[in-house]
Structure formats: structure tokens, C-alpha cells
Amino acid sequence: MAKLTAPSVSVVCIVEDDIVEDEDEGKDKPSGLELWSLPSVKRSKQDIDNVVDKLKSRQLTAVYVIGHDVHTGSRAIAVSKHLSVPVAIFHHMDYRAYKPFQGKNDRKQLDHQKNILKEANIVFAIGPKLEKTAKDKIRGREEAVSVIKVQPGLAEIEPVEMPSCFSAITFGRVNRENTLLKQINLAVASFGRAAGNKANPLGEDPGIVVIGLSREELDTEYQLLKSLVEEHARRAVSIYGWSYDNNRDNLFEELKGHSVCMMLSIYEAFGLVGLEAISAGVPLILSTNTGLYKAITQPPPDGLGITYPYPVEISGSLNEDTLPHSDIEEVVKHLYAIATNKDEAKRKARELREKLYESWTWENAARQVFAGLEDRLKSGSTEHSM
């Protein structure tokens, strides 16, 4: 966004003191981009005062405040009211859709999210699924709130050739709360079932990596995954389980070296992990109930109208210890297809990557945001920020 703004406009990112890495402070930033680290405070007035004082010290006049859904939406709304400027909210998750899959039954969370979106002047919805849910949540306020779909861009990852040994990777928190939602157990069990086939369709020494284990329970969660993959393979299988790495370069380096990625969520508002796999040219087995799948396959203007090669329709099970046979069979089918024709799978992955790169860029995403903000940004000649 900062690269597209006029010289008189700054994009200010406000983060909490405790989440700024030392390396972030020292990184070169594009002209027009500022990173402010402000203390996290519970009192709204103090929070507003901190922002206002910082704006004054930098001699900036705010023209827009942008918040991040339920995470910072309320703070953004409070600051915008104090400064008498419009507020935009990025909508990137739908509590109503996914909270039941976590066993949550809290109406207050649903109302909180709805109220935040209704107080915005603009809602930027990530992908086609969230565009629809955003419109549902602002019913009765359509004249006051604009909903604009924003399509995330592909990550800048240089693809590599297929590894000699078949290797799968999957992402998602392994804790019990997310078992049904993220379907990590399905990915691990399906890989075990495929690896245990005595016809050996995956070849020699296949392995799987699971990223998303908690640092506090890493050993316990790893042993559970190890037992699960071996139970379904009926033999020893190579499996690693790691925590998330905050260094995106390290994460992308790991991702691009695998034969296949699995994103099997029973629900995913969009699915940036899947988009990163596509960015890396890695074949992706993708749940059909994801914003990413809809954005690829639905006809324009909702999507690109592309036929997806490895889709799976996930049934899920309310019994966390039981995985539907049909779900496993669908995933195994795609694992076999990729493993037995690696060159074809890689070609399809790279072709999909190239098609998406034609329009799915972060510059285009920023332009979609500016399409909603441009009238406000064009007004005035003093130094502005958003």
C-alpha cells in the first residue's frame, strides 16, 4: 500500500510493544510506511491518547483508521470516532461459521463481530466467502457500510523440483479445540494409510511434516501424531511435528521442498496457507469448503472459473477419535495420483501458480483497498496517514 500512495500520504502500522521483533525494527521499510510500537492498554482513553500523541509528534493528520476484525476493530472504531475520520475493518474470519467446530456456543462473540462490522464505513472482506458473510452481518446498514472484496496475492516463492522421496506437509494447530476444524488428524491418518500400502505407491522412505504443534505440549502432541500415522500405516512411518516459525523465509523454504501440501479444513474462511503452497508450486490437496477453493473455481466475478485438480469434500466427525472412511479414501486417492505421476502433478501446480499470478498480486490487493479509500485520500494537501 505504501508504494502506491502519494508522497504526502503515509501508511502507519500500529502494533503492540510485546510483538515487535528486534529484526523488524531494523528492517528497511518502503517510503511512506511507518511501524509504530505502542503499549497495550486496557483503557480505551489511554489507547486513544497514545495514538493522538504519536500523530502529533510526527505531524500527521489521520484520514482513515483501519482495524483488523475482532482483534483491533474496536480500537480502530474508538480512535476513528475521537479523530472524526472514517473507519475501515478487514473481515478475515467468520465466527458464526467456524466456532461450532471448536465446540464453542458463545453468542456474545457472534454479536461482538457483527457490531464491529456494522460500525465501519467500509468492510474489506478477504475473498468470496467472507464477502458474503460480511454482507449478511451488516444487514440493515447496507446504505452506511460498503463491503469490498479483497483478493490476497501470491507470496514471492521460487518453486523447486520435486524431491526424490515423497514428502507431505500440512499446517494447523494440533490442540483438541481445533481437531475437527483443521483436520490435521485426517491428513496424518490419510498419509499413514497411503504409506502403508504394500504396493508402495508412495515409493521409498515417504514422510510427512506437521507444522502447528504448541511449544508447551510439543512432545506430547508429536507422540500422538506418531501413534496415529503408524496406526493407519501398520508400520513405522517418518513423521516430524514442529511449532510455527515466525520467520516466513524459513517457512517458505520448508514448504517448497515437499511433494504435496494438504489443507483439509472442514471450514476455512480463505486459507492463506493453501495460497502459499500454490505460490511455491507445490501440489495442494484442498478442501472444497474454503474461500481459496471458491476463489479459484467459481465463475467470475466471484472466482476465476478454473477446474481444481485435487479437491476433497470433507465430512468430518463429531467423534474426535473417529475419522470418516470416505474422507480418508478421498485424500489417499489424491496422494496416490500425485505420487505416481510427480511430473504431471508438478506441471499442474506450476500452471495454476502462473494463472493466479496474472491477477492475484499484493499490488492488486492494495489497489482494491485504495478503490474504497481513494476519495478520502485525494482530499487535502497536508501530510496524511491511515
Tab-separated table of C-alpha atoms in Angstrom, residues 9-356:
chain	number	residue	atom	x	y	z
A	9	VAL	CA	0.431	10.046	2.419
A	10	SER	CA	1.863	7.654	4.990
A	11	VAL	CA	0.661	4.171	5.881
A	12	VAL	CA	1.080	3.697	9.621
A	13	CYS	CA	1.031	0.198	11.151
A	14	ILE	CA	0.423	0.193	14.905
A	15	VAL	CA	1.497	-2.906	16.805
A	16	GLU	CA	1.879	-3.746	20.470
A	17	ASP	CA	5.232	-3.435	22.203
A	18	ASP	CA	5.493	-7.122	23.007
A	19	ILE	CA	5.011	-8.426	19.462
A	20	VAL	CA	7.643	-6.396	17.629
A	21	GLU	CA	10.750	-8.396	16.829
A	22	ASP	CA	14.135	-6.687	17.024
A	23	GLU	CA	14.766	-7.613	13.392
A	24	ASP	CA	11.531	-5.859	12.374
A	25	GLU	CA	12.693	-2.626	13.989
A	26	GLY	CA	15.881	-2.653	11.939
A	27	LYS	CA	14.427	-3.638	8.565
A	28	ASP	CA	14.372	-1.201	5.687
A	29	LYS	CA	10.823	-0.081	5.010
A	30	PRO	CA	9.329	1.388	1.838
A	31	SER	CA	8.963	5.142	1.690
A	32	GLY	CA	5.633	6.143	3.170
A	33	LEU	CA	5.429	3.206	5.595
A	34	GLU	CA	5.808	3.654	9.342
A	35	LEU	CA	5.772	0.991	12.063
A	36	TRP	CA	4.701	2.270	15.460
A	37	SER	CA	5.117	0.175	18.566
A	38	LEU	CA	2.687	1.320	21.257
A	39	PRO	CA	1.957	-0.248	24.647
A	40	SER	CA	-1.087	-2.471	25.002
A	41	VAL	CA	-3.539	-0.817	27.389
A	42	LYS	CA	-6.999	-1.907	28.507
A	43	ARG	CA	-8.375	1.613	28.940
A	44	SER	CA	-9.721	2.993	25.652
A	45	LYS	CA	-8.953	6.626	26.531
A	46	GLN	CA	-5.288	5.888	27.193
A	47	ASP	CA	-5.077	3.933	23.948
A	48	ILE	CA	-6.557	6.867	22.016
A	49	ASP	CA	-4.243	9.350	23.737
A	50	ASN	CA	-1.203	7.260	22.780
A	51	VAL	CA	-2.208	7.292	19.111
A	52	VAL	CA	-3.082	11.004	19.091
A	53	ASP	CA	0.194	11.952	20.780
A	54	LYS	CA	2.156	9.928	18.244
A	55	LEU	CA	0.313	11.548	15.326
A	56	LYS	CA	1.093	14.997	16.723
A	57	SER	CA	4.758	14.176	17.236
A	58	ARG	CA	5.004	13.012	13.625
A	59	GLN	CA	2.916	15.987	12.372
A	60	LEU	CA	0.459	13.650	10.661
A	61	THR	CA	-3.276	14.094	10.144
A	62	ALA	CA	-5.295	10.886	10.023
A	63	VAL	CA	-7.719	10.496	7.114
A	64	TYR	CA	-8.700	6.874	7.754
A	65	VAL	CA	-8.342	4.312	10.535
A	66	ILE	CA	-8.205	0.632	9.577
A	67	GLY	CA	-8.811	-2.227	12.006
A	68	HIS	CA	-8.406	-5.994	11.902
A	69	ASP	CA	-11.760	-7.664	12.536
A	70	VAL	CA	-12.336	-8.560	16.213
A	71	HIS	CA	-8.622	-8.274	17.015
A	72	THR	CA	-8.279	-4.492	16.671
A	73	GLY	CA	-11.656	-3.491	15.234
A	74	SER	CA	-12.992	-1.975	18.456
A	75	ARG	CA	-9.782	0.006	18.984
A	76	ALA	CA	-9.898	1.308	15.410
A	77	ILE	CA	-13.518	2.396	15.809
A	78	ALA	CA	-12.755	4.223	19.074
A	79	VAL	CA	-9.790	6.066	17.549
A	80	SER	CA	-11.754	6.975	14.411
A	81	LYS	CA	-14.598	8.452	16.463
A	82	HIS	CA	-12.166	10.532	18.509
A	83	LEU	CA	-10.456	11.841	15.365
A	84	SER	CA	-13.749	12.231	13.451
A	85	VAL	CA	-12.477	10.245	10.465
A	86	PRO	CA	-13.915	7.175	8.712
A	87	VAL	CA	-13.016	3.643	9.773
A	88	ALA	CA	-12.470	0.531	7.654
A	89	ILE	CA	-12.399	-3.017	9.019
A	90	PHE	CA	-10.735	-6.039	7.447
A	91	HIS	CA	-13.037	-9.062	7.794
A	92	HIS	CA	-10.927	-12.232	7.705
A	93	MET	CA	-12.863	-14.820	9.733
A	94	ASP	CA	-16.483	-15.749	10.372
A	95	TYR	CA	-17.167	-16.695	13.974
A	96	ARG	CA	-20.669	-17.919	13.134
A	97	ALA	CA	-19.305	-20.455	10.636
A	98	TYR	CA	-16.380	-21.969	12.493
A	99	LYS	CA	-16.863	-21.572	16.241
A	100	PRO	CA	-19.236	-24.600	16.482
A	101	PHE	CA	-16.457	-26.773	15.016
A	102	GLN	CA	-14.364	-25.736	18.026
A	103	GLY	CA	-17.150	-26.670	20.419
A	104	LYS	CA	-17.929	-23.005	21.138
A	105	ASN	CA	-21.505	-21.836	21.775
A	106	ASP	CA	-20.974	-18.191	22.782
A	107	ARG	CA	-23.474	-15.790	21.233
A	108	LYS	CA	-21.579	-12.784	22.634
A	109	GLN	CA	-18.685	-13.465	20.250
A	110	LEU	CA	-21.045	-13.503	17.271
A	111	ASP	CA	-22.744	-10.264	18.322
A	112	HIS	CA	-19.379	-8.609	19.007
A	113	GLN	CA	-18.136	-9.329	15.488
A	114	LYS	CA	-21.396	-8.241	13.886
A	115	ASN	CA	-21.432	-4.957	15.825
A	116	ILE	CA	-17.870	-4.149	14.780
A	117	LEU	CA	-18.662	-4.593	11.089
A	118	LYS	CA	-21.873	-2.582	11.399
A	119	GLU	CA	-19.973	0.385	12.853
A	120	ALA	CA	-17.492	0.511	9.971
A	121	ASN	CA	-17.733	2.785	6.958
A	122	ILE	CA	-16.051	0.155	4.798
A	123	VAL	CA	-15.592	-3.587	5.323
A	124	PHE	CA	-12.777	-5.192	3.338
A	125	ALA	CA	-13.691	-8.877	3.032
A	126	ILE	CA	-10.957	-11.407	2.252
A	127	GLY	CA	-12.185	-13.496	-0.678
A	128	PRO	CA	-15.658	-14.543	-1.875
A	129	LYS	CA	-16.865	-16.470	1.190
A	130	LEU	CA	-16.187	-13.572	3.538
A	131	GLU	CA	-17.683	-11.062	1.122
A	132	LYS	CA	-20.990	-12.906	1.540
A	133	THR	CA	-20.728	-13.250	5.320
A	134	ALA	CA	-19.829	-9.567	5.676
A	135	LYS	CA	-22.956	-8.596	3.753
A	136	ASP	CA	-25.014	-10.870	5.987
A	137	LYS	CA	-23.593	-9.286	9.138
A	138	ILE	CA	-24.339	-5.688	8.126
A	139	ARG	CA	-27.978	-6.321	7.130
A	140	GLY	CA	-29.956	-3.152	7.844
A	141	ARG	CA	-26.843	-0.988	7.442
A	142	GLU	CA	-26.237	-1.525	3.714
A	143	GLU	CA	-26.541	2.196	2.913
A	144	ALA	CA	-23.973	3.165	5.549
A	145	VAL	CA	-21.438	0.331	5.170
A	146	SER	CA	-19.666	-0.588	1.929
A	147	VAL	CA	-18.409	-4.167	1.526
A	148	ILE	CA	-15.432	-4.582	-0.813
A	149	LYS	CA	-13.873	-7.938	-1.657
A	150	VAL	CA	-10.078	-8.072	-1.440
A	151	GLN	CA	-8.207	-10.936	-3.076
A	152	PRO	CA	-4.890	-11.769	-1.339
A	153	GLY	CA	-1.811	-12.012	-3.526
A	154	LEU	CA	0.568	-14.905	-4.016
A	155	ALA	CA	3.739	-14.983	-1.948
A	156	GLU	CA	7.079	-14.493	-3.674
A	157	ILE	CA	8.419	-18.057	-3.532
A	158	GLU	CA	10.637	-19.594	-6.194
A	159	PRO	CA	9.492	-23.190	-6.878
A	160	VAL	CA	11.936	-26.100	-6.868
A	161	GLU	CA	11.800	-29.558	-8.423
A	162	MET	CA	10.001	-32.474	-6.774
A	163	PRO	CA	12.025	-34.192	-4.027
A	164	SER	CA	13.286	-37.701	-4.762
A	165	CYS	CA	11.410	-39.132	-1.756
A	166	PHE	CA	7.676	-38.435	-1.480
A	167	SER	CA	7.088	-35.879	1.259
A	168	ALA	CA	3.874	-34.264	2.519
A	169	ILE	CA	3.347	-31.186	4.671
A	170	THR	CA	0.287	-29.880	6.493
A	171	PHE	CA	-0.370	-26.902	8.752
A	172	GLY	CA	-2.762	-26.310	11.636
A	173	ARG	CA	-2.961	-26.192	15.393
A	174	VAL	CA	-2.965	-29.700	16.805
A	175	ASN	CA	-4.747	-28.907	20.079
A	176	ARG	CA	-8.077	-30.601	20.836
A	177	GLU	CA	-10.047	-27.410	20.218
A	178	ASN	CA	-9.034	-27.402	16.534
A	179	THR	CA	-9.171	-31.153	15.829
A	180	LEU	CA	-12.456	-31.047	13.919
A	181	LEU	CA	-11.870	-27.649	12.301
A	182	LYS	CA	-8.354	-28.106	10.900
A	183	GLN	CA	-8.494	-31.882	10.253
A	184	ILE	CA	-4.789	-32.423	10.973
A	185	ASN	CA	-5.590	-35.950	12.146
A	186	LEU	CA	-7.198	-36.644	8.769
A	187	ALA	CA	-4.055	-35.511	6.948
A	188	VAL	CA	-1.826	-37.671	9.148
A	189	ALA	CA	-4.117	-40.720	9.055
A	190	SER	CA	-4.531	-40.494	5.274
A	191	PHE	CA	-0.804	-40.259	4.763
A	192	GLY	CA	-0.340	-43.269	7.025
A	193	ARG	CA	-2.930	-45.240	5.064
A	194	ALA	CA	-1.188	-44.386	1.775
A	195	ALA	CA	2.278	-45.128	3.145
A	196	GLY	CA	1.120	-48.492	4.480
A	197	ASN	CA	0.001	-49.755	1.070
A	198	LYS	CA	2.137	-52.831	0.370
A	199	ALA	CA	2.189	-51.941	-3.340
A	200	ASN	CA	4.337	-48.996	-2.238
A	201	PRO	CA	2.737	-46.268	-4.428
A	202	LEU	CA	4.496	-43.509	-2.474
A	203	GLY	CA	7.913	-45.010	-3.172
A	204	GLU	CA	10.804	-45.453	-0.765
A	205	ASP	CA	11.076	-43.542	2.500
A	206	PRO	CA	7.943	-41.350	2.351
A	207	GLY	CA	7.488	-38.836	5.156
A	208	ILE	CA	5.189	-36.147	6.486
A	209	VAL	CA	5.774	-32.879	8.353
A	210	VAL	CA	3.099	-31.292	10.554
A	211	ILE	CA	3.558	-27.627	11.452
A	212	GLY	CA	1.412	-26.134	14.202
A	213	LEU	CA	2.275	-28.001	17.400
A	214	SER	CA	2.272	-25.932	20.573
A	215	ARG	CA	5.684	-25.253	22.070
A	216	GLU	CA	4.403	-26.141	25.535
A	217	GLU	CA	2.972	-29.537	24.530
A	218	LEU	CA	5.234	-30.324	21.586
A	219	ASP	CA	6.471	-33.742	22.748
A	220	THR	CA	3.003	-34.926	23.798
A	221	GLU	CA	1.349	-33.762	20.569
A	222	TYR	CA	4.135	-35.249	18.477
A	223	GLN	CA	3.758	-38.669	20.104
A	224	LEU	CA	0.001	-38.602	19.428
A	225	LEU	CA	0.595	-37.852	15.737
A	226	LYS	CA	3.298	-40.517	15.536
A	227	SER	CA	0.936	-43.103	17.011
A	228	LEU	CA	-1.834	-42.037	14.623
A	229	VAL	CA	0.231	-42.310	11.435
A	230	GLU	CA	1.640	-45.700	12.463
A	231	GLU	CA	-1.811	-46.977	13.446
A	232	HIS	CA	-3.105	-46.322	9.934
A	233	ALA	CA	0.082	-47.423	8.173
A	234	ARG	CA	0.511	-50.522	10.357
A	235	ARG	CA	4.233	-49.885	10.201
A	236	ALA	CA	6.792	-47.252	11.133
A	237	VAL	CA	6.491	-44.004	9.145
A	238	SER	CA	8.722	-40.931	9.100
A	239	ILE	CA	6.867	-38.029	10.713
A	240	TYR	CA	8.004	-34.701	12.134
A	241	GLY	CA	5.924	-32.293	14.216
A	242	TRP	CA	7.105	-28.708	14.691
A	243	SER	CA	5.826	-25.422	16.042
A	244	TYR	CA	5.133	-22.464	13.780
A	245	ASP	CA	8.200	-20.495	12.703
A	246	ASN	CA	7.640	-16.743	12.753
A	247	ASN	CA	10.348	-16.355	10.119
A	248	ARG	CA	8.444	-16.529	6.837
A	249	ASP	CA	11.591	-17.140	4.790
A	250	ASN	CA	12.311	-20.292	6.805
A	251	LEU	CA	8.691	-21.386	6.473
A	252	PHE	CA	8.660	-20.914	2.698
A	253	GLU	CA	11.979	-22.720	2.339
A	254	GLU	CA	10.498	-25.722	4.147
A	255	LEU	CA	7.207	-25.607	2.250
A	256	LYS	CA	8.588	-25.533	-1.281
A	257	GLY	CA	10.672	-28.666	-0.768
A	258	HIS	CA	7.673	-31.003	-0.364
A	259	SER	CA	5.822	-33.177	-2.876
A	260	VAL	CA	2.375	-32.190	-1.648
A	261	CYS	CA	0.627	-29.910	0.841
A	262	MET	CA	-2.718	-30.764	2.445
A	263	MET	CA	-5.245	-28.152	3.591
A	264	LEU	CA	-8.232	-30.241	4.648
A	265	SER	CA	-10.117	-27.865	6.965
A	266	ILE	CA	-13.796	-28.617	7.387
A	267	TYR	CA	-14.208	-24.835	7.066
A	268	GLU	CA	-11.728	-22.111	6.116
A	269	ALA	CA	-12.786	-18.505	5.508
A	270	PHE	CA	-9.990	-18.153	2.973
A	271	GLY	CA	-6.870	-20.254	3.514
A	272	LEU	CA	-3.606	-18.338	3.163
A	273	VAL	CA	-1.569	-21.472	3.886
A	274	GLY	CA	-3.042	-23.088	0.804
A	275	LEU	CA	-2.316	-19.985	-1.246
A	276	GLU	CA	1.300	-20.106	-0.080
A	277	ALA	CA	1.552	-23.727	-1.234
A	278	ILE	CA	0.285	-22.667	-4.657
A	279	SER	CA	2.793	-19.792	-4.598
A	280	ALA	CA	5.557	-22.350	-4.044
A	281	GLY	CA	4.389	-24.511	-6.942
A	282	VAL	CA	3.565	-27.372	-4.556
A	283	PRO	CA	0.585	-29.616	-5.437
A	284	LEU	CA	-2.189	-28.867	-2.942
A	285	ILE	CA	-4.956	-31.208	-1.800
A	286	LEU	CA	-7.627	-28.659	-0.936
A	287	SER	CA	-10.896	-28.759	0.985
A	288	THR	CA	-13.797	-27.508	-1.105
A	289	ASN	CA	-15.274	-25.596	1.849
A	290	THR	CA	-12.615	-22.899	1.743
A	291	GLY	CA	-12.574	-19.373	0.403
A	292	LEU	CA	-9.470	-20.266	-1.594
A	293	TYR	CA	-11.229	-23.102	-3.425
A	294	LYS	CA	-14.231	-20.864	-4.157
A	295	ALA	CA	-11.998	-18.054	-5.426
A	296	ILE	CA	-10.253	-20.435	-7.835
A	297	THR	CA	-13.221	-22.430	-9.113
A	298	GLN	CA	-16.310	-20.212	-9.044
A	299	PRO	CA	-17.113	-18.414	-12.305
A	300	PRO	CA	-16.336	-14.677	-12.489
A	301	PRO	CA	-16.818	-12.291	-10.789
A	302	ASP	CA	-16.710	-14.443	-7.623
A	303	GLY	CA	-13.774	-16.541	-8.846
A	304	LEU	CA	-11.565	-17.422	-11.797
A	305	GLY	CA	-13.551	-20.381	-13.113
A	306	ILE	CA	-10.568	-22.767	-13.017
A	307	THR	CA	-11.087	-26.516	-12.552
A	308	TYR	CA	-9.152	-27.614	-9.458
A	309	PRO	CA	-7.158	-30.885	-9.763
A	310	TYR	CA	-7.141	-32.164	-6.154
A	311	PRO	CA	-10.380	-31.198	-4.329
A	312	VAL	CA	-11.781	-33.014	-1.295
A	313	GLU	CA	-15.207	-32.580	0.272
A	314	ILE	CA	-14.672	-33.109	3.993
A	315	SER	CA	-17.484	-34.684	6.040
A	316	GLY	CA	-15.786	-34.604	9.418
A	317	SER	CA	-16.970	-36.426	12.512
A	318	LEU	CA	-18.297	-35.199	15.841
A	319	ASN	CA	-16.437	-38.113	17.420
A	320	GLU	CA	-12.886	-36.780	17.597
A	321	ASP	CA	-11.474	-40.305	17.778
A	322	THR	CA	-13.148	-41.438	14.553
A	323	LEU	CA	-12.336	-40.313	11.021
A	324	PRO	CA	-14.888	-40.990	8.260
A	325	HIS	CA	-13.652	-43.689	5.900
A	326	SER	CA	-14.850	-41.654	2.910
A	327	ASP	CA	-12.693	-38.671	3.923
A	328	ILE	CA	-9.575	-40.820	4.220
A	329	GLU	CA	-10.227	-42.518	0.884
A	330	GLU	CA	-10.626	-39.194	-0.923
A	331	VAL	CA	-7.328	-37.846	0.422
A	332	VAL	CA	-5.482	-41.124	-0.228
A	333	LYS	CA	-6.735	-41.111	-3.825
A	334	HIS	CA	-5.085	-37.743	-4.439
A	335	LEU	CA	-1.879	-38.753	-2.644
A	336	TYR	CA	-1.595	-41.747	-4.979
A	337	ALA	CA	-2.289	-39.585	-8.048
A	338	ILE	CA	0.463	-37.137	-7.126
A	339	ALA	CA	2.998	-39.767	-6.048
A	340	THR	CA	2.598	-41.963	-9.124
A	341	ASN	CA	2.850	-39.080	-11.585
A	342	LYS	CA	5.079	-36.495	-9.955
A	343	ASP	CA	5.983	-34.663	-13.158
A	344	GLU	CA	2.339	-34.221	-14.130
A	345	ALA	CA	1.419	-33.047	-10.625
A	346	LYS	CA	4.251	-30.524	-10.611
A	347	ARG	CA	3.275	-29.264	-14.051
A	348	LYS	CA	-0.325	-28.726	-12.919
A	349	ALA	CA	0.868	-26.923	-9.787
A	350	ARG	CA	3.088	-24.571	-11.768
A	351	GLU	CA	0.384	-23.882	-14.343
A	352	LEU	CA	-2.072	-22.983	-11.577
A	353	ARG	CA	0.548	-20.740	-9.997
A	354	GLU	CA	1.106	-18.882	-13.268
A	355	LYS	CA	-2.626	-18.412	-13.872
A	356	LEU	CA	-3.155	-16.959	-10.410
